Coordinates of C-alpha atoms and ligand atoms in Angstrom, one line a residue:
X1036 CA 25.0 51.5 -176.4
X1037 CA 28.1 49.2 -176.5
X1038 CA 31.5 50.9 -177.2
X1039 CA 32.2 52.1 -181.0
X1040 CA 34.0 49.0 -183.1
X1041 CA 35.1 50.6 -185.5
X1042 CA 34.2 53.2 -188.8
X1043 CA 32.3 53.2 -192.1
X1044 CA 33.4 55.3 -194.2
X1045 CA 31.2 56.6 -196.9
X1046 CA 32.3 58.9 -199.8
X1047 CA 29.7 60.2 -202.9
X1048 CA 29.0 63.2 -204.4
X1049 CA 32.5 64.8 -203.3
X1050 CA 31.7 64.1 -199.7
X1051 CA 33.6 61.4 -197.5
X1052 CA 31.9 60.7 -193.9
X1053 CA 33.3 58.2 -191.3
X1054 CA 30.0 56.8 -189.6
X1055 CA 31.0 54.7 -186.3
X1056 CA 30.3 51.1 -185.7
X1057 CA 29.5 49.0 -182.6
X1058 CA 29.1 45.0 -182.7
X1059 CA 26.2 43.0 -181.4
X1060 CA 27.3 40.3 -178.3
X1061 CA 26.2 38.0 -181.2
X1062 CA 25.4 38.8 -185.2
X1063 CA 25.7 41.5 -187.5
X1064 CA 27.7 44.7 -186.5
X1065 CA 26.2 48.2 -187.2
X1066 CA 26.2 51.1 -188.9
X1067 CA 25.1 54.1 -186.8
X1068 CA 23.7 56.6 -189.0
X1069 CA 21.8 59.1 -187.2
X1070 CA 24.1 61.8 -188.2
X1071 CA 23.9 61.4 -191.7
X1072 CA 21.0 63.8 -192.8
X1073 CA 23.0 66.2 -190.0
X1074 CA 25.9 65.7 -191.9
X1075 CA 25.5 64.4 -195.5
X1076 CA 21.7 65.8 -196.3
X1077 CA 20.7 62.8 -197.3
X1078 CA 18.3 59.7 -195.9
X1079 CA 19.3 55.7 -196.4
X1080 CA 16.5 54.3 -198.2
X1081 CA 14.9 51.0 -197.1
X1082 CA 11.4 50.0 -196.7
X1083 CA 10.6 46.6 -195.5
X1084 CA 13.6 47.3 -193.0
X1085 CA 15.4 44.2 -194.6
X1086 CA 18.9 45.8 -193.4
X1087 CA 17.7 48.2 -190.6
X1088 CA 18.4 47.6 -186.9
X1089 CA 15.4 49.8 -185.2
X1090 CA 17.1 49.8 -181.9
X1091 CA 18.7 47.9 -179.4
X1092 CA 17.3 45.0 -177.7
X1093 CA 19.0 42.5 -175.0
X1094 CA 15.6 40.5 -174.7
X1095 CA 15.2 37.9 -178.2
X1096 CA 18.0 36.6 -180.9
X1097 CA 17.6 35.2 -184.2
X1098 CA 20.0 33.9 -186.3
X1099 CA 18.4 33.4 -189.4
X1100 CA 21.1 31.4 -191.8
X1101 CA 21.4 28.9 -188.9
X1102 CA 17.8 28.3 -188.1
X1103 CA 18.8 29.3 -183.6
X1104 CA 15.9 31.4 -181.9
X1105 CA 17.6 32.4 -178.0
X1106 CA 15.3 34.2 -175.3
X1107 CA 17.6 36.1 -173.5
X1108 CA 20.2 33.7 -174.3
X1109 CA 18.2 30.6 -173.9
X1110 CA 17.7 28.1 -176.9
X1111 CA 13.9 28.5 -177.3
X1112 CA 14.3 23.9 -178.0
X1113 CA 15.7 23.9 -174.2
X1114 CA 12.7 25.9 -173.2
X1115 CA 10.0 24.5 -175.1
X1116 CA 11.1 21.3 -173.5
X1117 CA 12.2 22.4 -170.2
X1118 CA 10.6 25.5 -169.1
X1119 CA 6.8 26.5 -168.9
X1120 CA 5.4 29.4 -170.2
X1121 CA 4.8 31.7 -167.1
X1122 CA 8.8 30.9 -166.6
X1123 CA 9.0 32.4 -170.0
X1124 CA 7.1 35.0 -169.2
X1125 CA 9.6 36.0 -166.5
X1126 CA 13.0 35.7 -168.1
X1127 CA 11.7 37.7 -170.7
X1128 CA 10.7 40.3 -168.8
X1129 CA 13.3 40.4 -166.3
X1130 CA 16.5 38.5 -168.2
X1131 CA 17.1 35.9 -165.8
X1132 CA 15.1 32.5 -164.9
X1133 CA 13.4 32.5 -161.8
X1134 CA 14.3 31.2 -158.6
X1135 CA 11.6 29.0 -157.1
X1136 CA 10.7 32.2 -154.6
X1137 CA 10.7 34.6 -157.4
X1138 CA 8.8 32.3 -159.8
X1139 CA 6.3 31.6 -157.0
X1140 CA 5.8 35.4 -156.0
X1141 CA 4.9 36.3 -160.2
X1142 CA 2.2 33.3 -160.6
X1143 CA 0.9 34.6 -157.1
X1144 CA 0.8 38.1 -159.1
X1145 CA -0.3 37.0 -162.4
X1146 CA -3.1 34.5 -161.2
X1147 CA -4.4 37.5 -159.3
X1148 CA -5.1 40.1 -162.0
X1149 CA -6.5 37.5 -164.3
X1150 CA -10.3 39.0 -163.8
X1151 CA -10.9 41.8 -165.6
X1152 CA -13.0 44.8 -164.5
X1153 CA -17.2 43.3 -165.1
X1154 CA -18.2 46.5 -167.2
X1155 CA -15.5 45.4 -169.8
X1156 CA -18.0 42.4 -170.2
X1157 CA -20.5 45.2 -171.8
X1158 CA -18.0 46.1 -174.8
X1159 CA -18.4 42.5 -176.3
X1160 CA -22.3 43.2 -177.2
X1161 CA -21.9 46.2 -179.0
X1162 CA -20.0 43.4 -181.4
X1163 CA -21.9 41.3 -184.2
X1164 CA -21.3 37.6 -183.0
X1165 CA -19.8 37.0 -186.6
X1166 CA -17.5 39.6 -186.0
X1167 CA -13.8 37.9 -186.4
X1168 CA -12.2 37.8 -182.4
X1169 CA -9.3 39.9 -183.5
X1170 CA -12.0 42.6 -183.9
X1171 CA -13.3 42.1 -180.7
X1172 CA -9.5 41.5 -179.2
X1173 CA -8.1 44.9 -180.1
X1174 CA -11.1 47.0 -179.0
X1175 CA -11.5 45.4 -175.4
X1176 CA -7.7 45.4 -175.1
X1177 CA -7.3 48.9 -176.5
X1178 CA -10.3 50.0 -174.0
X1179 CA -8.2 48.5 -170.9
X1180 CA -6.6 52.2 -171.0
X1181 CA -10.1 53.3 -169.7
X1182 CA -10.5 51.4 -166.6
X1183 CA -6.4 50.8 -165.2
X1184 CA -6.1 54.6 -164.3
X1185 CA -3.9 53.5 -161.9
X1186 CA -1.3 52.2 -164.3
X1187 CA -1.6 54.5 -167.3
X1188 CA 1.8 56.7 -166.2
X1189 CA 4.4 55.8 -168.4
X1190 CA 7.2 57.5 -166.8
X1191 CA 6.7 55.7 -163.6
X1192 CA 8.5 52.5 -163.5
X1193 CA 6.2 50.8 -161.0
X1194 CA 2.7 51.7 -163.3
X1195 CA 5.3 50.1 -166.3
X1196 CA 5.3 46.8 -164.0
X1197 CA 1.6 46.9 -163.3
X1198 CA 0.1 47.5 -166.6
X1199 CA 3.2 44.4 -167.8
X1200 CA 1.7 41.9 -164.8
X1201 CA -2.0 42.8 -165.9
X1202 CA -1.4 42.6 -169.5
X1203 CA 0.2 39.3 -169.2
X1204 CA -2.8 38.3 -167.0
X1205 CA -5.7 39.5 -168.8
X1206 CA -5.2 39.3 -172.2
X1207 CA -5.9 35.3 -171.8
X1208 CA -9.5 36.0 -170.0
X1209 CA -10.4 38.3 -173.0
X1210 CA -9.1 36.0 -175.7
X1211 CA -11.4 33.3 -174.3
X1212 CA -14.5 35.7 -173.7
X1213 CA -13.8 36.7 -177.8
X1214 CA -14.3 33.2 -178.4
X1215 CA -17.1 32.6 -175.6
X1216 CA -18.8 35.5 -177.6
X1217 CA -18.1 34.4 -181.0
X1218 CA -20.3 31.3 -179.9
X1219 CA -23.2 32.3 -177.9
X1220 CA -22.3 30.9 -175.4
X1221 CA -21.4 32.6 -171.6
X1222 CA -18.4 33.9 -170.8
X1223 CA -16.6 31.9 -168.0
X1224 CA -14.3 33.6 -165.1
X1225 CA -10.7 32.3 -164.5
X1226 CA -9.9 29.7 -161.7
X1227 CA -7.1 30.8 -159.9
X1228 CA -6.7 27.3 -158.5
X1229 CA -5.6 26.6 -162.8
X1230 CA -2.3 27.4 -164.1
X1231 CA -1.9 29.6 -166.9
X1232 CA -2.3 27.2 -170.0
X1233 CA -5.1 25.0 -168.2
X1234 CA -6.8 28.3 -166.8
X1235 CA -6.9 29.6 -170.8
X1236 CA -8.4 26.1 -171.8
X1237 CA -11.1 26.4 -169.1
X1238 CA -12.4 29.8 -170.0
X1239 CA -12.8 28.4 -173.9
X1240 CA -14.7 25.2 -173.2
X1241 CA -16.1 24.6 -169.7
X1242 CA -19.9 25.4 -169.8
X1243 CA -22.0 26.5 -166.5
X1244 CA -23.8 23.3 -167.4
X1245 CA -21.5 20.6 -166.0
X1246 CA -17.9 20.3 -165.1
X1247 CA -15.1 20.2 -167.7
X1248 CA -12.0 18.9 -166.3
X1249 CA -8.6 19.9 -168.8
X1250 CA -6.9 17.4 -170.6
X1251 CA -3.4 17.9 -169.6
X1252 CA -2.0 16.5 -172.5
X1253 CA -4.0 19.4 -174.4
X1254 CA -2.9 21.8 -171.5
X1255 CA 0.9 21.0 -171.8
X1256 CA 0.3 21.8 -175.5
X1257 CA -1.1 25.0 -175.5
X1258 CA 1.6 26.1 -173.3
X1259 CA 4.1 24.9 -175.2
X1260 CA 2.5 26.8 -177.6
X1261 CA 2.2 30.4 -176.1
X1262 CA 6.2 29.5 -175.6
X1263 CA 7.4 29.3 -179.5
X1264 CA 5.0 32.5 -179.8
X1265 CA 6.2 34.5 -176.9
X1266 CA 8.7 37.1 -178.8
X1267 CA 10.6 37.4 -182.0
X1268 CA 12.6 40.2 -182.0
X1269 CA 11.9 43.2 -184.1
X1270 CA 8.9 41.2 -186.0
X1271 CA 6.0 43.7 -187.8
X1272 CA 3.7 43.7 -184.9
X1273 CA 6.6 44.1 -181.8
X1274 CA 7.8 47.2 -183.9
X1275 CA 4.2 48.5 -184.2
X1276 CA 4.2 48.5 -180.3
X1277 CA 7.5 49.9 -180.1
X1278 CA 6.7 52.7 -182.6
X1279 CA 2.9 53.5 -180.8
X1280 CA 4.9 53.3 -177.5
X1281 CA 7.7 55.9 -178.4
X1282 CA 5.0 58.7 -178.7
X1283 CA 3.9 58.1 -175.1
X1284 CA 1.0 56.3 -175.3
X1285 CA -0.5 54.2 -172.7
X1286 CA 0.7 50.5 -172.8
X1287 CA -2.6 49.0 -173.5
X1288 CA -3.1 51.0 -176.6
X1289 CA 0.4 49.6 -177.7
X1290 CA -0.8 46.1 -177.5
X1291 CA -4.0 47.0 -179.1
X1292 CA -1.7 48.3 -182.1
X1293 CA 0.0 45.0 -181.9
X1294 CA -3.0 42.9 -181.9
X1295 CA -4.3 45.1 -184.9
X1296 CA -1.0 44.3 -187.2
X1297 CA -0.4 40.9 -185.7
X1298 CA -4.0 40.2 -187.6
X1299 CA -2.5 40.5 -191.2
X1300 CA -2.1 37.1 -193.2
X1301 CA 1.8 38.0 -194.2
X1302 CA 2.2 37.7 -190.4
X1303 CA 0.3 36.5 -187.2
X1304 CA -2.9 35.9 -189.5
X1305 CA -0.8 33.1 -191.5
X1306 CA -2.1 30.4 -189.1
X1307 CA -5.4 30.4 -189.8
X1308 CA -4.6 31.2 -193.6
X1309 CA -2.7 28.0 -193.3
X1310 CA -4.9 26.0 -191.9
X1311 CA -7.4 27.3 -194.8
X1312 CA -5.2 26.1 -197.4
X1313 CA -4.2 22.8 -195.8
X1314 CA -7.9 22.2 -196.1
X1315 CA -8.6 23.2 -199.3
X1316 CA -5.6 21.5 -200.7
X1317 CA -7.5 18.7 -199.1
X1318 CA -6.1 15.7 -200.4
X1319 CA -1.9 15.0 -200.8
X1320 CA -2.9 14.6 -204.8
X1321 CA -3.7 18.5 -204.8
X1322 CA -0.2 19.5 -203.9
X1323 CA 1.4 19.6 -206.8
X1324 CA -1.4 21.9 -208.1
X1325 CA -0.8 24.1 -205.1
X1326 CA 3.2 24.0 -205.5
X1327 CA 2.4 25.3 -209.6
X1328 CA 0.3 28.3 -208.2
X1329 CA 3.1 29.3 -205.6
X1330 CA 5.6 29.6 -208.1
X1331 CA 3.6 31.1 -210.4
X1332 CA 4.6 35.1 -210.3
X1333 CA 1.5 35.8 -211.9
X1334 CA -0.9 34.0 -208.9
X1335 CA -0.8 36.1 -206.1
X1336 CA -1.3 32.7 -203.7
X1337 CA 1.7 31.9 -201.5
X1338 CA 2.2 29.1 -199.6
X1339 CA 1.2 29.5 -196.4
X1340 CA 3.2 29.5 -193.4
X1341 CA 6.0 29.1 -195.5
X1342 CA 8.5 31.4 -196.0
X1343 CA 10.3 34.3 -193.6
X1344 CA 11.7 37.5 -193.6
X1345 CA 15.2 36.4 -191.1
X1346 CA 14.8 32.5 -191.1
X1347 CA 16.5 31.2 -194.5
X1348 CA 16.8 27.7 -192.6
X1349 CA 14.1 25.8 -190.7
X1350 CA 11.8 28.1 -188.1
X1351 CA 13.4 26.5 -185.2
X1352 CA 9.4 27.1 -183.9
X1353 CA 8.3 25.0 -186.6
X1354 CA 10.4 21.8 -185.8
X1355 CA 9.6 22.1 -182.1
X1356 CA 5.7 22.8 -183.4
X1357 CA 5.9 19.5 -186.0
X1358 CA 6.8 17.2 -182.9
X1359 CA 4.1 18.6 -180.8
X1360 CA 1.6 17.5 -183.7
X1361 CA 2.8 14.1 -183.8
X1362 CA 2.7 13.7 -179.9
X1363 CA -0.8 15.6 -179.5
X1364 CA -2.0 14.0 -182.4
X1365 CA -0.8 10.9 -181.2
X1366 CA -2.2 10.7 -177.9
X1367 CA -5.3 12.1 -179.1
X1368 CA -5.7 8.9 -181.7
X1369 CA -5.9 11.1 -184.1
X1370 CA -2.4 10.6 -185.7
X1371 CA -3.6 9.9 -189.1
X1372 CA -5.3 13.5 -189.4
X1373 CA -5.9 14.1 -193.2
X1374 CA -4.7 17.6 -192.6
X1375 CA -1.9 16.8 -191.0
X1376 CA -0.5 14.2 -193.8
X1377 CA -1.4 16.7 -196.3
X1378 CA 1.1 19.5 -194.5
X1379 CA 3.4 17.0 -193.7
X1380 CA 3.7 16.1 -197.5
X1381 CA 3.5 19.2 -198.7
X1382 CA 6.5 19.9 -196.2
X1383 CA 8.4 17.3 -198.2
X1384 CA 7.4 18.2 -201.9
X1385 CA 8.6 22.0 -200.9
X1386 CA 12.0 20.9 -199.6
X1387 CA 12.8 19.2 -202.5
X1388 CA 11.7 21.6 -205.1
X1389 CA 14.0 23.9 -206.4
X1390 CA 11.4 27.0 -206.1
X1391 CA 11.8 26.7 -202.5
X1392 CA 15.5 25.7 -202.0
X1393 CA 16.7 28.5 -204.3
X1394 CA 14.7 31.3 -202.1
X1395 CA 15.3 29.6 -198.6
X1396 CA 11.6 29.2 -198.0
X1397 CA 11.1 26.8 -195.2
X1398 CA 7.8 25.9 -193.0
X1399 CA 7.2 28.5 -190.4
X1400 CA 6.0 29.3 -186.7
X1401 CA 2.7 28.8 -188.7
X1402 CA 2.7 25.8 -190.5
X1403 CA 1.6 23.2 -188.3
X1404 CA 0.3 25.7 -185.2
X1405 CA -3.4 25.6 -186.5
X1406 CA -3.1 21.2 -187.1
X1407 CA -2.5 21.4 -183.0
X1408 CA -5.5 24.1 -182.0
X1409 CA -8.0 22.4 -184.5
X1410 CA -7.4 19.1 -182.6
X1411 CA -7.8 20.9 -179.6
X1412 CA -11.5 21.9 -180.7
X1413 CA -11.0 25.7 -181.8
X1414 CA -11.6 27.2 -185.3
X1415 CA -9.7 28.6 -187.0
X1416 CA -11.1 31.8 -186.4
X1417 CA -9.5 31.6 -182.9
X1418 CA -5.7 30.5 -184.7
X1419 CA -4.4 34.5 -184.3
X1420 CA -6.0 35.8 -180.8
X1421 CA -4.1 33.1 -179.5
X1422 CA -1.4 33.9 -181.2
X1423 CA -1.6 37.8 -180.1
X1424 CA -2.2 36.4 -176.0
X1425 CA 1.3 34.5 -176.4
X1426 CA 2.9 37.3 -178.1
X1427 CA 1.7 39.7 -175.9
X1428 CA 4.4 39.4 -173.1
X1429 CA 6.7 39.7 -176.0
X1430 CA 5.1 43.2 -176.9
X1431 CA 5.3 44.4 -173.3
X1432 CA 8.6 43.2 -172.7
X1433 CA 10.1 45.0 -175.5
X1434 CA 8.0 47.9 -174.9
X1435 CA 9.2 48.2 -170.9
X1436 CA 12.8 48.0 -172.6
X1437 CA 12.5 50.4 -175.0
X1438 CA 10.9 52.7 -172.0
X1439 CA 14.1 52.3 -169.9
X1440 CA 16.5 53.4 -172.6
X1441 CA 17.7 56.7 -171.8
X1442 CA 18.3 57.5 -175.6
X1443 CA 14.4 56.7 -176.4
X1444 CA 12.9 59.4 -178.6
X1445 CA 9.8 59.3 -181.0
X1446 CA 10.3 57.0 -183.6
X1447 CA 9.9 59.6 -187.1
X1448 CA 11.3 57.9 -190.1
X1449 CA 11.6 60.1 -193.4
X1450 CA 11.0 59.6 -196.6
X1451 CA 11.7 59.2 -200.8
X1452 CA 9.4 61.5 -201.7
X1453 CA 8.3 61.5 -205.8
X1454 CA 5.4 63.0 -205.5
X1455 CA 4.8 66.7 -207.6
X1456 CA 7.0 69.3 -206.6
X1457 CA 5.4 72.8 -205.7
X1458 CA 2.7 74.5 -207.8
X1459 CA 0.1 77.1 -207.5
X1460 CA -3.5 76.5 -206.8
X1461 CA -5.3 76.2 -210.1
X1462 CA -9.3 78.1 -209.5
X1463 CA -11.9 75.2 -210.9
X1464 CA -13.2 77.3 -214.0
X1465 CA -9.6 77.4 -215.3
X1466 CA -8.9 73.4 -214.8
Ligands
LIG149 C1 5.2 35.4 -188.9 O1 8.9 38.7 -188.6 C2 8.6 37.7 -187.8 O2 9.4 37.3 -187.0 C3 7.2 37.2 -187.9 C4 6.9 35.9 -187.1 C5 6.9 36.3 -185.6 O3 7.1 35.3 -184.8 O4 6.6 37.4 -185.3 O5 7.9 34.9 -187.3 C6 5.5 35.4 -187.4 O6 4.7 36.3 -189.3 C7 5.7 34.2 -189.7 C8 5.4 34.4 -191.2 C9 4.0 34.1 -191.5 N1 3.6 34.5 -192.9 C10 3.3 33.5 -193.8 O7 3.5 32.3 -193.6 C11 2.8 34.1 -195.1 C12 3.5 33.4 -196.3 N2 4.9 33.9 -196.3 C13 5.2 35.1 -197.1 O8 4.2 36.0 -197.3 C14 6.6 35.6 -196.9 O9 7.5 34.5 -196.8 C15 6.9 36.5 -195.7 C16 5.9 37.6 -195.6 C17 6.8 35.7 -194.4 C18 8.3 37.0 -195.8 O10 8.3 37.9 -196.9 P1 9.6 38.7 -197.3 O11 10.7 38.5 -196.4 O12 9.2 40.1 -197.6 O13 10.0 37.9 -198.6 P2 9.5 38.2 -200.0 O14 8.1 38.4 -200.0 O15 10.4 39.2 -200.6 O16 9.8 36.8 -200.8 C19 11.0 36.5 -201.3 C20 10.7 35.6 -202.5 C21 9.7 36.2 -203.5 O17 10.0 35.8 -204.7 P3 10.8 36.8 -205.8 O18 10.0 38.0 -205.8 O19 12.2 36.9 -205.1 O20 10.8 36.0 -207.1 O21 10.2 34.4 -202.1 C22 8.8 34.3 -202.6 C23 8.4 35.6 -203.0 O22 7.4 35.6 -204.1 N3 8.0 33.8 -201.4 C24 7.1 32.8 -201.5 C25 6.6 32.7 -200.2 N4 7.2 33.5 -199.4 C26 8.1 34.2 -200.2 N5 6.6 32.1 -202.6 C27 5.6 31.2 -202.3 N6 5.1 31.0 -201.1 C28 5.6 31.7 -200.0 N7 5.1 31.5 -198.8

């Protein structure tokens, strides 16, 4: 922890408590109160964790009023641009950007765990081919844990690095072999002689039939892609990993129980909802009908891939994301993609309604990812697992941090309990 800042002080019910404070390197200072039950008896109260810091992290910043997303430090605009995502992959995990030695050494290590053991191929028929590749994605990922005995040992710092390099390396060969399943048709192994994005593309669409070279406009894409996904700081599915891996549990159950919250449409699932929408909005003269429901606090619909819990200014993802449309688009000849006038304009009606300006609800990581993968040929169904193989080095990244923190302990959070205080067992004859 940094050095105390300075001192809350906190007086109610006759009690006055000085709780100390430390400051960020950038953003909000804190309140420590892990002493207040201790001291006070009582519990803060605050369920969506809107002003809860869960621990400390040196890996991911936001800053939400001014729209700036830094990994380790590093504008995620400049890396999008600049970087690649195995680069990414790195700094995040380490804190620094590779030199060309160590960048060399970690695709070398990477590229060479992206098989996965050949029984794992048996867990993907015991799967309906309808079933959604999330399904599919958390099981195989979750049953990992039964063939890596070597790197199940959470205490050992080493087995942490193994399971991070084969996470990070297999997680793309079983998102493809989810999709490869979901179609009927075979799976396909990795090509080490690929690099990460083109490898992933190659296991979706090459067939044993003929050749399939990538498109490396589509490959420069996609791992642009996996780059605006790669971590987010304390998001819903990095603190399920976080929470799963403070009891001990082996790091590829973690993931699993990131892949399994990640699927919800309030969160990683909003890609493909959005995508949904977009398309059954279908036409830009169906907006405003779509704006009316939105607003409507008696129509459960939101707009999709709108909206976010820190960002009350543009998703810094989202502009990066929008230019990647236009250029993919673009060089695809595809720029005049219904869908993607229809977001586009729905972009511009939001920003100028008042619904949207009042609540700070801008477009999101989500809002044009899916216009990108549909043009790259896969459906919708296939929008989160790729969300959950970019995120994934994000999960195990924070996950090896929190394991090196010497103050880790369980993660137990209390309660406001209203439920019926104690009474006696009533027999069923006097009921
Ligand atoms: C991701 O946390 C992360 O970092 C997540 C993520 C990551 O990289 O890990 O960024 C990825 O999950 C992005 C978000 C994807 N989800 C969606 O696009 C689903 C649609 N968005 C919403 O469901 C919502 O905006 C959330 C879930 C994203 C955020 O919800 P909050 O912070 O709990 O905000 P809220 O629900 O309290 O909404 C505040 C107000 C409400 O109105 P009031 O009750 O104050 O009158 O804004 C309204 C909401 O009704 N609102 C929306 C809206 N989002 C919020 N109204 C219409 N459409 C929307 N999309």
């Amino acid at each position: 922890m940094p050095d105390q800042t300075g001192t809350a002080k906190l007086s109610f019910a006759g009690k006055e408590l000085e709780l100390p404070m430390y400051s960020p390197s950038v953003g909000p200072d804190v309140i420590d109160i892990g002493k207040l039950y201790a001291q006070a008896g009582v519990f803060t109260h605050d369920p969506g964790f809107t002003s809860t810091s869960s621990c400390e992290s040196a890996i991911t910043f936001i800053d939400g009023e001014e729209g700036e997303l830094l990994y380790r430090g590093y504008p995620i605009e400049q890396l999008a641009e600049k970087s690649h995502y195995l680069e990414v992959c790195f700094l995040l995990l380490y804190g620094h950007l590779p030199t060309a030695e160590e960048a060399e050494a970690f695709e070398f290590r990477v590229t060479r765990h992206t098989m996965v053991h050949e029984q794992l191929l048996k867990f993907f028929s015991g799967y309906r081919r309808d079933a959604h590749p999330m399904a599919t994605m958390v099981g195989v990922v979750g049953a990992l844990s039964a063939f890596y005995h070597d790197s199940l040992d959470i205490n050992d710092p080493w087995q942490r690095e193994v399971a991070a390099i084969r996470m990070i390396a297999k997680v793309p060969t079983i998102t493809a072999m989810a999709y490869k399943y979901s179609i009927g048709q075979p799976f396909v192994y990795p090509k080490n002689s690929l690099d990460y994005a083109a490898n992933f593309l190659h296991m979706c669409f090459a067939v044993p039939a003929e050749d399939y070279e990538v498109n490396p406009i589509l490959a420069r894409a996609m791992d642009r892609i996996f780059t605006l996904h790669a971590d987010h700081e304390q998001n819903a599915s990095t603190s399920t990993v976080r929470l799963a891996g403070s009891s001990g549990a082996n790091p590829f159950a973690c993931v699993a129980a990131g892949i399994a919250c990640l699927w919800g449409p309030a969160h990683g699932g909003a890609n493909q909802a959005c995508l949904e929408m977009l398309k059954e909005i279908g036409t830009v003269d169906r907006i405003p009908e779509f704006i009316a429901r939105a607003k409507d606090k008696d129509d459960p619909f939101r707009l999709m891939g709108f909206g976010h819990r820190v960002y009350k200014n543009f998703d810094p993802r989202a502009k990066v994301m929008k230019e990647s449309a236009d250029e993919v688009l673009g060089l695809l000849g595809i720029e005049n993609n219904p869908t993607l006038q229809v977001a586009k304009e729905l972009e511009r009606i939001a920003l100028e309604d008042s619904y949207f300006v009042d609540k700070k609800l801008y477009p999101n990581v989500d809002f044009y990812s899916g216009i990108i993968l549909e043009a790259m040929g896969f459906p919708t169904s296939m929008f989160t697992p790729i969300f959950a193989l970019s995120r994934t080095v994000g999960w195990i990244s924070q996950w090896k941090e929190m394991l090196s923190d010497p103050n880790q302990k369980i993660g137990r959070p209390r309660q406001l309990y209203t439920g019926e205080t104690r009474r006696d067992y009533i027999d069923v004859e006097d009921r």
